[in-house]
């Protein structure tokens, strides 16, 4: 859909299934189950809604899904379904991997950086040969030395080959990536998550990434159990959600299985959302 002179498209990498309790933290199951139904293994099916931003000069990809470098056991553990893939979706827009010139990784968890790289003739190489990959320096350093709590969230093959190929651009804090597209560092989910703000001709879109993974996570206290700094997540949501409402931002929810893009409003003190007409 259009945003000023830009074009925004959801380019999905399919869905995965994660533990419902982990997705909703301290929220009791009877409450979250009304939003997302659980399967027999207590998992909820969530989206991998990568975002393509087309400006007059650039094709920018925000996050790259879970990718294809998985064995059968992991595919089953994470419920990797690949109803579609990121590369198929790009092809649907007549874009090959070489047409992407910027990749923004909101962070390097395996469900956001999976198609960063591809296995080719026994080697793992960057999927997007002409892209610079924009990553927070703190996130890259942490991904190289994760702790016991979040070790399972990183796969070295998603980022090490990009760094070795000289395609990784490490930045610190907020920065403009191309005119109209900026990254904003927001702690909470982890120390160095970056959200993405897109501005064109007076219109604004905002990628919340794992700060607000689905529309079900809009209430301040609905925070994922995965978050390393949940109180900071609450603070950031209390700051950003009212701004999204009052300024009419087009909001992007990476993991929402139904509503990847929405506009927010307020009714009786509650945040409500509606899908944009064109989406
Ligand atoms: Zn995620």
XYZ file of N, CA and C and ligand atoms in Angstrom:
838
model
N 0.831 -1.200 0.000
C 0.000 0.000 0.000
C 0.871 1.258 0.000
N 0.295 2.368 -0.387
C 1.092 3.606 -0.498
C 1.271 4.289 0.845
N 2.438 4.911 1.006
C 2.676 5.798 2.136
C 3.423 6.989 1.537
N 2.710 8.073 1.300
C 3.322 9.200 0.612
C 3.831 8.758 -0.747
N 5.126 8.997 -1.004
C 5.678 8.565 -2.295
C 6.332 7.189 -2.205
N 6.174 6.518 -1.049
C 6.732 5.177 -0.864
C 5.644 4.124 -1.075
N 6.104 2.901 -1.269
C 5.201 1.756 -1.358
C 5.599 0.766 -0.260
N 4.641 0.309 0.529
C 4.917 -0.680 1.575
C 4.207 -1.980 1.225
N 4.925 -3.102 1.313
C 4.322 -4.405 1.028
C 4.739 -5.398 2.111
N 3.786 -6.208 2.542
C 4.129 -7.324 3.423
C 4.665 -8.453 2.550
N 5.848 -8.929 2.861
C 6.434 -10.066 2.143
C 6.704 -11.159 3.188
N 5.728 -12.036 3.325
C 5.719 -12.995 4.434
C 6.693 -14.148 4.199
N 7.258 -14.641 5.284
C 8.051 -15.875 5.217
C 7.261 -17.039 5.835
N 5.930 -16.937 5.789
C 5.099 -18.011 6.332
C 4.821 -17.819 7.814
N 4.582 -18.925 8.503
C 4.242 -18.849 9.932
C 5.058 -19.860 10.731
N 5.120 -19.611 12.030
C 5.719 -20.573 12.959
C 4.772 -20.727 14.151
N 5.039 -21.698 15.008
C 4.204 -21.900 16.188
C 5.095 -21.891 17.427
N 4.809 -20.954 18.337
C 5.608 -20.851 19.555
C 4.724 -21.048 20.787
N 5.349 -21.414 21.886
C 4.629 -21.653 23.125
C 3.776 -20.440 23.511
N 2.478 -20.672 23.722
C 1.572 -19.564 24.018
C 1.933 -18.847 25.312
N 2.346 -19.595 26.314
C 2.734 -18.974 27.584
C 3.925 -18.048 27.405
N 4.909 -18.487 26.606
C 6.086 -17.646 26.369
C 5.716 -16.397 25.570
N 4.750 -16.534 24.679
C 4.343 -15.375 23.858
C 3.611 -14.321 24.683
N 2.992 -14.745 25.798
C 2.157 -13.791 26.534
C 2.599 -13.551 27.977
N 3.732 -14.102 28.371
C 4.305 -13.762 29.675
C 3.358 -14.010 30.834
N 3.067 -12.965 31.624
C 2.274 -13.152 32.840
C 0.764 -13.136 32.579
N 0.366 -12.949 31.312
C -1.072 -12.927 31.017
C -1.626 -14.351 31.139
N -2.694 -14.573 31.919
C -3.225 -15.931 32.077
C -3.788 -16.487 30.767
N -3.642 -17.807 30.629
C -4.062 -18.452 29.381
C -5.518 -18.178 28.990
N -6.475 -18.194 29.942
C -7.866 -17.940 29.511
C -8.041 -16.591 28.811
N -7.168 -15.638 29.131
C -7.257 -14.324 28.471
C -6.596 -14.344 27.091
N -5.355 -14.871 27.007
C -4.687 -14.814 25.692
C -5.304 -15.778 24.694
N -5.906 -16.846 25.210
C -6.492 -17.835 24.314
C -7.659 -17.266 23.508
N -8.283 -16.221 24.043
C -9.357 -15.564 23.281
C -8.802 -14.820 22.075
N -7.522 -14.453 22.148
C -6.899 -13.709 21.039
C -6.254 -14.650 20.034
N -5.532 -15.653 20.549
C -4.849 -16.605 19.676
C -5.069 -18.007 20.239
N -5.679 -18.879 19.443
C -5.966 -20.235 19.913
C -4.688 -21.070 19.959
N -4.578 -21.951 20.959
C -3.403 -22.808 21.095
C -3.670 -24.174 20.478
N -2.578 -24.815 19.990
C -2.715 -26.171 19.458
C -2.504 -27.191 20.589
N -2.467 -28.484 20.237
C -2.376 -29.542 21.249
C -1.088 -29.444 22.063
N -0.062 -28.803 21.477
C 1.201 -28.635 22.205
C 1.297 -27.262 22.863
N 0.149 -26.618 23.041
C 0.071 -25.308 23.714
C 0.756 -24.200 22.930
N 0.886 -24.394 21.622
C 1.560 -23.379 20.798
C 0.546 -22.518 20.057
N 0.919 -21.274 19.809
C 0.083 -20.391 18.989
C 0.795 -20.137 17.667
N 0.010 -20.063 16.591
C 0.600 -19.856 15.265
C 0.726 -18.361 15.000
N 1.931 -17.922 14.693
C 2.183 -16.489 14.497
C 2.849 -16.245 13.142
N 2.703 -15.019 12.655
C 3.216 -14.665 11.338
C 4.692 -14.267 11.361
N 5.264 -14.208 10.168
C 6.628 -13.690 9.965
C 6.496 -12.641 8.858
N 5.971 -11.478 9.266
C 5.548 -10.458 8.304
C 6.687 -9.485 7.968
N 7.616 -9.952 7.162
C 8.686 -9.054 6.730
C 8.064 -7.906 5.932
N 8.742 -6.772 5.940
C 8.183 -5.586 5.281
C 9.135 -5.105 4.187
N 8.566 -4.900 2.996
C 9.323 -4.323 1.884
C 8.946 -2.841 1.778
N 9.949 -1.982 1.813
C 9.720 -0.538 1.655
C 10.362 -0.126 0.339
N 9.540 0.370 -0.583
C 10.078 0.827 -1.869
C 10.024 2.349 -1.902
N 11.181 2.959 -1.901
C 11.265 4.407 -2.051
C 11.650 4.659 -3.507
N 11.646 5.907 -3.953
C 12.039 6.130 -5.349
C 13.435 5.586 -5.666
N 14.328 5.493 -4.663
C 15.688 5.043 -4.967
C 16.102 3.712 -4.358
N 15.305 3.159 -3.472
C 15.774 2.000 -2.705
C 14.694 0.932 -2.532
N 15.149 -0.315 -2.443
C 14.288 -1.424 -2.015
C 14.822 -1.919 -0.682
N 14.050 -1.655 0.371
C 14.521 -1.936 1.730
C 13.677 -3.059 2.313
N 14.360 -4.022 2.902
C 13.668 -5.141 3.530
C 13.850 -5.027 5.036
N 12.742 -5.078 5.780
C 12.839 -5.069 7.241
C 12.581 -6.482 7.742
N 13.607 -7.090 8.284
C 13.622 -8.463 8.794
C 13.450 -9.489 7.668
N 13.943 -10.704 7.917
C 14.032 -11.672 6.822
C 13.422 -13.036 7.163
N 12.529 -13.079 8.147
C 11.827 -14.334 8.425
C 12.714 -15.364 9.103
N 12.323 -16.638 8.966
C 13.034 -17.714 9.667
C 13.975 -18.463 8.719
N 13.734 -18.307 7.411
C 14.663 -18.876 6.439
C 14.565 -20.385 6.301
N 15.479 -20.935 5.514
C 15.374 -22.344 5.104
C 16.465 -23.247 5.685
N 17.334 -22.704 6.537
C 18.472 -23.503 7.016
C 18.083 -24.348 8.244
N 17.032 -25.146 8.133
C 16.551 -25.896 9.297
C 16.420 -27.374 8.973
N 16.777 -28.226 9.935
C 16.541 -29.654 9.729
C 15.099 -29.999 10.134
N 14.731 -31.234 9.858
C 13.340 -31.669 10.063
C 12.914 -31.517 11.525
N 13.833 -31.814 12.438
C 13.512 -31.776 13.870
C 13.183 -30.341 14.311
N 13.987 -29.384 13.865
C 13.727 -27.989 14.231
C 12.471 -27.464 13.548
N 12.279 -27.873 12.308
C 11.063 -27.464 11.596
C 9.829 -27.864 12.387
N 9.858 -29.068 12.938
C 8.715 -29.546 13.700
C 8.646 -28.835 15.061
N 9.795 -28.621 15.703
C 9.792 -27.968 17.019
C 9.208 -26.556 16.950
N 9.570 -25.813 15.912
C 9.092 -24.430 15.812
C 7.856 -24.306 14.909
N 7.339 -25.442 14.464
C 6.131 -25.402 13.634
C 6.315 -24.573 12.377
N 7.518 -24.676 11.781
C 7.802 -23.881 10.580
C 6.942 -24.388 9.424
N 6.064 -23.526 8.913
C 5.083 -23.989 7.924
C 5.424 -23.554 6.493
N 6.065 -22.399 6.324
C 6.422 -21.914 4.986
C 5.282 -22.058 3.983
N 4.100 -21.582 4.351
C 2.987 -21.514 3.399
C 3.422 -20.695 2.193
N 4.330 -19.771 2.457
C 4.975 -18.982 1.420
C 6.376 -18.681 1.939
N 7.241 -18.164 1.070
C 8.566 -17.791 1.562
C 8.867 -16.357 1.142
N 9.781 -15.743 1.871
C 10.166 -14.369 1.581
C 10.604 -14.199 0.128
N 11.414 -15.149 -0.372
C 11.916 -15.001 -1.744
C 10.794 -15.171 -2.771
N 9.841 -16.070 -2.486
C 8.676 -16.205 -3.377
C 7.849 -14.926 -3.386
N 7.700 -14.329 -2.211
C 6.895 -13.104 -2.118
C 7.577 -11.946 -2.856
N 8.897 -11.884 -2.752
C 9.619 -10.838 -3.492
C 9.459 -11.059 -5.000
N 9.518 -12.335 -5.401
C 9.359 -12.654 -6.830
C 7.979 -12.229 -7.325
N 6.991 -12.351 -6.452
C 5.627 -11.927 -6.787
C 5.596 -10.422 -7.115
N 6.523 -9.685 -6.505
C 6.654 -8.245 -6.806
C 7.736 -7.994 -7.864
N 8.119 -9.062 -8.569
C 9.118 -8.974 -9.642
C 10.463 -8.482 -9.136
N 10.817 -8.911 -7.933
C 12.108 -8.529 -7.369
C 12.926 -9.786 -7.068
N 14.128 -9.836 -7.609
C 15.064 -10.886 -7.240
C 15.858 -10.434 -6.020
N 16.634 -11.355 -5.457
C 17.406 -11.028 -4.255
C 18.369 -9.866 -4.508
N 18.869 -9.758 -5.749
C 19.846 -8.698 -6.048
C 19.199 -7.308 -6.100
N 17.870 -7.261 -6.127
C 17.179 -5.960 -6.187
C 17.084 -5.278 -4.821
N 17.366 -6.034 -3.754
C 17.301 -5.454 -2.402
C 18.635 -4.772 -2.104
N 18.601 -3.483 -1.784
C 19.879 -2.822 -1.495
C 20.083 -2.485 -0.026
N 19.017 -2.602 0.775
C 19.184 -2.436 2.223
C 18.364 -3.504 2.942
N 18.968 -4.172 3.913
C 18.241 -5.043 4.841
C 18.375 -4.416 6.218
N 17.263 -4.207 6.886
C 17.317 -3.757 8.284
C 16.904 -4.939 9.144
N 17.790 -5.389 10.020
C 17.400 -6.414 11.002
C 17.014 -5.690 12.290
N 15.743 -5.817 12.691
C 15.332 -5.169 13.943
C 16.140 -5.724 15.106
N 16.462 -7.003 15.035
C 17.404 -7.677 15.931
C 17.774 -8.984 15.256
N 18.617 -9.798 15.892
C 19.167 -10.952 15.186
C 18.592 -12.290 15.643
N 17.459 -12.280 16.348
C 16.817 -13.550 16.696
C 16.492 -14.324 15.412
N 16.514 -15.650 15.517
C 16.461 -16.477 14.300
C 15.166 -16.323 13.514
N 14.106 -15.831 14.177
C 12.852 -15.672 13.446
C 12.758 -14.314 12.753
N 13.833 -13.519 12.853
C 13.883 -12.205 12.199
C 15.039 -12.090 11.210
N 15.992 -13.026 11.303
C 17.204 -12.920 10.495
C 17.462 -14.172 9.653
N 16.468 -15.059 9.565
C 16.682 -16.380 8.960
C 17.079 -16.368 7.489
N 16.455 -15.474 6.702
C 16.795 -15.415 5.273
C 17.901 -14.384 5.003
N 18.555 -13.915 6.062
C 19.759 -13.094 5.851
C 20.766 -13.838 4.992
N 20.804 -15.164 5.206
C 21.797 -15.987 4.516
C 21.129 -17.211 3.898
N 21.844 -17.830 2.975
C 21.338 -18.984 2.239
C 22.466 -19.986 2.093
N 22.112 -21.263 2.150
C 23.106 -22.304 1.936
C 23.239 -22.566 0.444
N 24.465 -22.435 -0.046
C 24.680 -22.632 -1.481
C 25.955 -23.466 -1.668
N 25.803 -24.611 -2.278
C 26.944 -25.521 -2.525
C 27.766 -25.741 -1.247
N 27.046 -26.014 -0.151
C 27.713 -26.344 1.101
C 28.260 -25.147 1.869
N 28.068 -23.940 1.334
C 28.529 -22.730 2.038
C 27.336 -21.857 2.375
N 27.443 -21.117 3.474
C 26.376 -20.185 3.824
C 26.823 -18.785 3.415
N 26.040 -18.149 2.556
C 26.406 -16.833 1.999
C 25.235 -15.857 2.178
N 25.524 -14.539 2.132
C 24.423 -13.583 2.228
C 23.412 -13.806 1.096
N 22.120 -13.815 1.448
C 21.066 -14.023 0.449
C 20.957 -12.848 -0.513
N 21.218 -11.647 0.011
C 21.023 -10.431 -0.775
C 22.409 -9.857 -1.106
N 22.945 -10.204 -2.291
C 24.363 -9.948 -2.567
C 24.718 -8.465 -2.648
N 23.733 -7.609 -2.948
C 24.067 -6.195 -3.118
C 23.628 -5.338 -1.933
N 23.101 -5.987 -0.890
C 22.535 -5.212 0.227
C 23.567 -4.919 1.308
N 23.404 -3.748 1.932
C 24.048 -3.561 3.225
C 23.011 -3.939 4.267
N 23.467 -4.647 5.303
C 22.591 -5.127 6.362
C 22.795 -4.220 7.574
N 21.741 -3.515 7.965
C 21.848 -2.520 9.042
C 21.449 -3.164 10.371
N 22.406 -3.224 11.292
C 22.225 -3.927 12.571
C 22.800 -3.052 13.686
N 22.161 -3.038 14.848
C 22.736 -2.335 15.992
C 24.014 -3.061 16.443
N 25.062 -2.288 16.672
C 26.332 -2.883 17.095
C 26.169 -3.723 18.368
N 25.417 -3.192 19.335
C 25.219 -3.907 20.600
C 24.527 -5.250 20.383
N 23.583 -5.285 19.437
C 22.875 -6.527 19.157
C 23.813 -7.547 18.499
N 24.629 -7.078 17.569
C 25.577 -7.981 16.909
C 26.561 -8.561 17.931
N 27.083 -7.686 18.780
C 28.059 -8.167 19.776
C 27.406 -9.154 20.737
N 26.163 -8.857 21.111
C 25.464 -9.779 22.016
C 25.189 -11.118 21.320
N 24.780 -11.041 20.043
C 24.468 -12.271 19.304
C 25.697 -13.181 19.208
N 26.872 -12.567 19.154
C 28.122 -13.349 19.090
C 28.463 -13.980 20.439
N 27.946 -13.405 21.533
C 28.214 -13.910 22.881
C 26.933 -13.927 23.695
N 25.941 -14.704 23.285
C 24.664 -14.682 24.021
C 24.826 -15.315 25.400
N 23.866 -15.068 26.281
C 23.924 -15.689 27.603
C 23.010 -16.932 27.639
N 22.988 -17.592 28.786
C 22.219 -18.838 28.908
C 20.727 -18.588 28.656
N 20.261 -17.394 28.996
C 18.829 -17.101 28.871
C 18.378 -16.998 27.406
N 19.219 -16.411 26.542
C 18.730 -16.189 25.171
C 19.581 -16.856 24.082
N 20.465 -17.769 24.522
C 21.314 -18.478 23.560
C 20.504 -19.155 22.465
N 19.349 -19.719 22.843
C 18.540 -20.480 21.883
C 17.900 -19.587 20.825
N 17.961 -18.262 21.011
C 17.315 -17.351 20.060
C 18.218 -16.952 18.896
N 19.498 -17.358 18.935
C 20.438 -16.922 17.900
C 21.007 -18.108 17.125
N 21.167 -17.913 15.831
C 21.823 -18.893 14.966
C 22.966 -18.153 14.270
N 24.198 -18.542 14.590
C 25.356 -17.800 14.090
C 25.378 -17.685 12.564
N 24.890 -18.723 11.883
C 24.914 -18.718 10.413
C 24.012 -17.641 9.816
N 23.149 -17.018 10.646
C 22.301 -15.929 10.141
C 23.072 -14.610 10.020
N 24.132 -14.453 10.816
C 24.792 -13.140 10.820
C 26.303 -13.184 10.583
N 26.990 -14.243 11.017
C 28.450 -14.284 10.851
C 28.864 -14.191 9.374
N 28.212 -14.930 8.458
C 28.623 -14.828 7.044
C 28.384 -13.429 6.460
N 27.390 -12.706 6.966
C 27.123 -11.349 6.481
C 28.258 -10.425 6.914
N 28.677 -10.589 8.169
C 29.789 -9.788 8.686
C 31.077 -10.103 7.912
N 31.311 -11.406 7.712
C 32.546 -11.815 7.018
C 32.572 -11.322 5.571
N 31.402 -11.184 4.956
C 31.340 -10.694 3.573
C 31.481 -9.174 3.502
N 31.599 -8.531 4.668
C 31.748 -7.073 4.686
C 30.458 -6.339 4.376
N 29.317 -7.024 4.509
C 28.034 -6.403 4.159
C 27.258 -5.884 5.369
N 27.837 -6.059 6.565
C 27.101 -5.619 7.740
C 27.506 -4.210 8.130
N 26.482 -3.356 8.308
C 26.742 -1.984 8.739
C 26.279 -1.875 10.183
N 27.252 -1.764 11.095
C 26.918 -1.726 12.515
C 26.714 -0.279 12.942
N 25.564 -0.005 13.533
C 25.276 1.364 13.954
C 24.972 1.383 15.451
N 25.064 2.571 16.028
C 24.837 2.708 17.465
C 23.738 3.730 17.689
N 22.577 3.261 18.153
C 21.478 4.171 18.463
C 20.668 4.541 17.237
N 19.962 5.683 17.330
C 19.058 6.089 16.251
C 19.860 6.563 15.041
N 19.323 6.294 13.840
C 20.022 6.721 12.624
C 19.067 6.744 11.446
N 19.317 7.631 10.498
C 18.573 7.599 9.241
C 19.307 6.657 8.290
N 18.573 5.679 7.761
C 19.185 4.649 6.912
C 19.202 5.108 5.462
N 18.062 5.570 4.974
C 17.965 6.283 3.685
C 16.983 7.412 3.959
N 16.921 8.443 3.123
C 16.000 9.546 3.412
C 14.564 9.043 3.631
N 14.009 9.342 4.804
C 12.645 8.935 5.124
C 12.535 7.626 5.903
N 13.618 6.890 6.013
C 13.584 5.611 6.745
C 14.641 5.632 7.857
N 14.179 5.582 9.108
C 15.088 5.675 10.250
C 14.920 4.479 11.174
N 15.991 4.160 11.884
C 15.891 3.141 12.933
C 15.961 3.842 14.282
N 15.216 3.277 15.233
C 15.126 3.860 16.567
C 15.363 2.759 17.578
N 16.411 2.916 18.374
C 16.752 1.875 19.334
C 15.787 1.912 20.507
N 15.214 0.744 20.811
C 14.211 0.654 21.876
C 14.502 -0.593 22.713
N 14.944 -0.394 23.940
C 15.224 -1.545 24.804
C 13.927 -2.110 25.361
N 13.986 -3.365 25.780
C 12.809 -4.016 26.364
C 12.816 -5.490 26.001
N 12.503 -5.783 24.744
C 12.565 -7.177 24.283
C 13.987 -7.702 24.497
N 14.946 -6.896 24.089
C 16.330 -7.122 24.502
C 16.988 -5.750 24.636
N 18.296 -5.677 24.780
C 18.932 -4.383 25.026
C 18.920 -3.494 23.783
N 19.097 -4.086 22.603
C 19.374 -3.303 21.396
C 18.420 -3.585 20.238
N 17.150 -3.770 20.533
C 16.157 -3.866 19.459
C 16.081 -2.520 18.751
N 15.884 -2.545 17.411
C 15.600 -1.279 16.739
C 14.252 -1.357 16.027
N 13.415 -0.356 16.276
C 12.171 -0.198 15.536
C 12.498 0.613 14.286
N 11.547 0.685 13.337
C 11.799 1.419 12.095
C 10.672 2.422 11.881
N 11.063 3.663 11.615
C 10.084 4.708 11.340
C 10.219 5.120 9.874
N 9.082 5.143 9.176
C 9.076 5.469 7.752
C 8.230 6.720 7.565
N 8.797 7.747 6.944
C 8.069 9.004 6.786
C 8.163 9.484 5.344
N 6.975 9.768 4.759
C 6.953 10.299 3.403
C 5.741 11.208 3.229
N 5.979 12.405 2.770
C 4.922 13.374 2.468
C 3.915 13.501 3.601
N 4.423 13.612 4.822
C 3.543 13.851 5.971
C 2.890 12.603 6.541
N 3.112 11.443 5.908
C 2.558 10.191 6.465
C 3.661 9.406 7.170
N 3.252 8.655 8.202
C 4.229 7.910 8.994
C 3.799 6.455 9.159
N 4.747 5.559 8.991
C 4.532 4.154 9.351
C 5.573 3.791 10.401
N 5.225 2.835 11.266
C 6.141 2.461 12.347
C 6.158 0.950 12.511
N 7.367 0.390 12.470
C 7.558 -1.052 12.656
C 7.889 -1.287 14.130
N 6.980 -1.918 14.854
C 7.195 -2.132 16.289
C 8.098 -3.321 16.574
N 8.279 -4.192 15.597
C 9.101 -5.401 15.772
C 8.647 -6.152 17.026
N 9.561 -6.656 17.833
C 9.128 -7.460 18.971
C 8.812 -6.620 20.208
N 8.767 -5.292 20.061
C 8.250 -4.475 21.163
C 6.742 -4.722 21.312
N 6.038 -4.794 20.175
C 4.603 -5.139 20.152
C 4.424 -6.132 18.998
N 4.637 -7.431 19.275
C 4.700 -8.397 18.165
C 3.374 -8.619 17.445
N 2.244 -8.528 18.161
C 0.930 -8.711 17.526
C -0.021 -7.656 18.088
N -1.160 -7.483 17.442
C -2.152 -6.534 17.952
C -2.655 -6.961 19.338
N -2.576 -8.261 19.656
C -2.983 -8.714 20.994
C -2.063 -8.156 22.078
N -0.853 -7.740 21.677
C 0.115 -7.202 22.648
C 0.031 -5.684 22.795
N -1.022 -5.063 22.297
C -1.139 -3.606 22.423
C -1.315 -3.123 23.873
N -2.093 -3.819 24.718
C -2.195 -3.342 26.108
C -0.821 -3.328 26.784
N -0.550 -2.303 27.559
C 0.796 -2.101 28.119
C 1.331 -3.332 28.847
N 0.469 -4.037 29.578
C 0.944 -5.143 30.417
C 1.053 -6.475 29.663
N 0.588 -6.521 28.421
C 0.696 -7.766 27.652
C 2.077 -7.802 26.998
N 3.022 -8.398 27.733
C 4.432 -8.407 27.329
C 4.878 -9.867 27.213
N 5.667 -10.160 26.200
C 6.111 -11.538 26.006
C 7.011 -12.016 27.153
N 6.897 -13.310 27.470
C 7.780 -13.913 28.457
C 9.229 -13.940 28.001
N 9.455 -13.856 26.690
C 10.818 -13.847 26.146
C 11.582 -12.579 26.519
N 10.860 -11.472 26.797
C 11.534 -10.182 26.962
C 12.543 -10.206 28.102
N 13.724 -9.645 27.839
C 14.762 -9.594 28.867
C 14.498 -8.464 29.849
N 13.845 -7.374 29.390
C 13.614 -6.205 30.243
C 12.141 -5.786 30.141
N 11.253 -6.612 30.712
C 9.808 -6.390 30.496
C 9.310 -5.028 30.987
N 9.867 -4.513 32.064
C 9.396 -3.214 32.561
C 9.737 -2.111 31.565
N 10.866 -2.244 30.886
C 11.216 -1.258 29.849
C 10.274 -1.385 28.649
N 9.867 -2.604 28.332
C 8.879 -2.780 27.260
C 7.601 -2.015 27.603
N 7.138 -2.153 28.832
C 5.918 -1.451 29.265
C 6.103 0.058 29.101
N 7.242 0.587 29.552
C 7.497 2.038 29.461
C 7.502 2.512 28.003
N 8.157 1.747 27.151
C 8.239 2.145 25.733
C 6.871 2.110 25.072
N 6.063 1.116 25.406
C 4.718 1.042 24.825
C 3.873 2.225 25.290
N 4.012 2.587 26.568
C 3.234 3.714 27.095
C 3.643 5.029 26.438
N 4.873 5.070 25.926
C 5.360 6.268 25.241
C 4.922 6.272 23.774
N 5.077 5.132 23.106
C 4.906 5.102 21.646
C 3.470 4.896 21.188
N 2.682 4.111 21.917
C 1.318 3.821 21.449
C 0.451 5.086 21.411
N 0.471 5.929 22.468
C -0.326 7.171 22.367
C 0.112 8.054 21.199
N 1.410 8.049 20.912
C 1.906 8.841 19.773
C 1.392 8.258 18.452
N 1.361 6.943 18.370
C 0.838 6.278 17.164
C -0.635 6.615 16.956
N -1.381 6.690 18.068
C -2.807 7.030 17.982
C -2.966 8.481 17.535
N -2.281 9.402 18.230
C -2.551 10.828 17.970
C -1.994 11.270 16.620
N -0.931 10.618 16.148
C -0.349 11.033 14.872
C -0.795 10.152 13.699
N -1.686 9.202 13.966
C -2.263 8.386 12.890
C -1.257 7.501 12.163
N -0.297 6.957 12.890
C 0.709 6.110 12.238
C 0.075 4.839 11.673
N 0.607 4.402 10.543
C 0.328 3.065 10.041
C 1.277 2.135 10.802
N 0.713 1.207 11.581
C 1.538 0.396 12.492
C 1.757 -0.999 11.929
N 2.977 -1.486 12.058
C 3.344 -2.797 11.540
C 3.601 -3.754 12.710
N 2.964 -4.951 12.622
C 3.103 -5.964 13.671
C 3.682 -7.232 13.050
N 4.944 -7.471 13.318
C 5.690 -8.535 12.631
C 5.077 -9.922 12.818
N 4.596 -10.219 14.030
C 4.142 -11.591 14.306
C 2.627 -11.763 14.257
N 1.894 -10.720 13.901
C 0.436 -10.890 13.912
C 0.010 -11.832 12.781
N -0.750 -12.896 13.104
C -1.130 -13.841 12.048
C -2.201 -13.297 11.105
N -2.899 -12.230 11.518
C -3.981 -11.708 10.688
C -3.838 -10.247 10.277
N -3.245 -9.458 11.130
C -3.258 -8.010 10.928
C -1.837 -7.443 10.961
N -1.105 -7.605 9.859
C 0.272 -7.093 9.867
C 0.350 -5.573 9.881
N -0.691 -4.914 9.322
C -0.705 -3.457 9.289
C -2.025 -2.964 9.868
N -1.966 -1.937 10.699
C -3.204 -1.417 11.300
C -3.011 0.040 11.688
N -4.133 0.741 11.779
C -4.107 2.064 12.407
C -4.752 1.932 13.776
N -4.254 2.716 14.717
C -4.719 2.593 16.100
C -5.657 3.726 16.458
N -6.552 3.439 17.382
C -7.437 4.467 17.915
C -7.676 4.185 19.383
N -8.520 4.985 20.001
C -8.811 4.791 21.408
C -10.316 4.863 21.600
N -10.864 3.913 22.351
C -12.293 3.941 22.659
C -12.473 3.503 24.106
N -13.130 4.327 24.897
C -13.360 4.056 26.331
C -12.054 3.704 27.043
N -11.000 4.450 26.745
C -9.713 4.227 27.419
C -8.965 2.989 26.944
N -9.486 2.300 25.934
C -8.817 1.094 25.418
C -8.267 1.366 24.024
N -7.117 0.772 23.732
C -6.557 0.920 22.386
C -7.278 -0.056 21.455
N -7.789 0.466 20.360
C -8.423 -0.374 19.350
C -7.608 -0.263 18.062
N -7.832 -1.186 17.135
C -7.077 -1.118 15.878
C -7.990 -1.441 14.728
N -7.690 -0.895 13.587
C -8.401 -1.332 12.380
C -7.439 -1.420 11.209
N -7.741 -2.381 10.349
C -6.886 -2.566 9.179
C -7.083 -1.427 8.201
N -6.025 -0.970 7.579
C -6.189 0.081 6.581
C -6.949 -0.467 5.371
N -7.733 0.371 4.715
C -8.595 -0.102 3.628
C -7.828 -0.756 2.472
N -6.681 -0.176 2.149
C -5.950 -0.667 0.964
C -5.171 -1.953 1.237
N -4.954 -2.284 2.514
C -4.003 -3.376 2.812
C -4.557 -4.728 2.416
Zn 10.254 -12.338 17.037
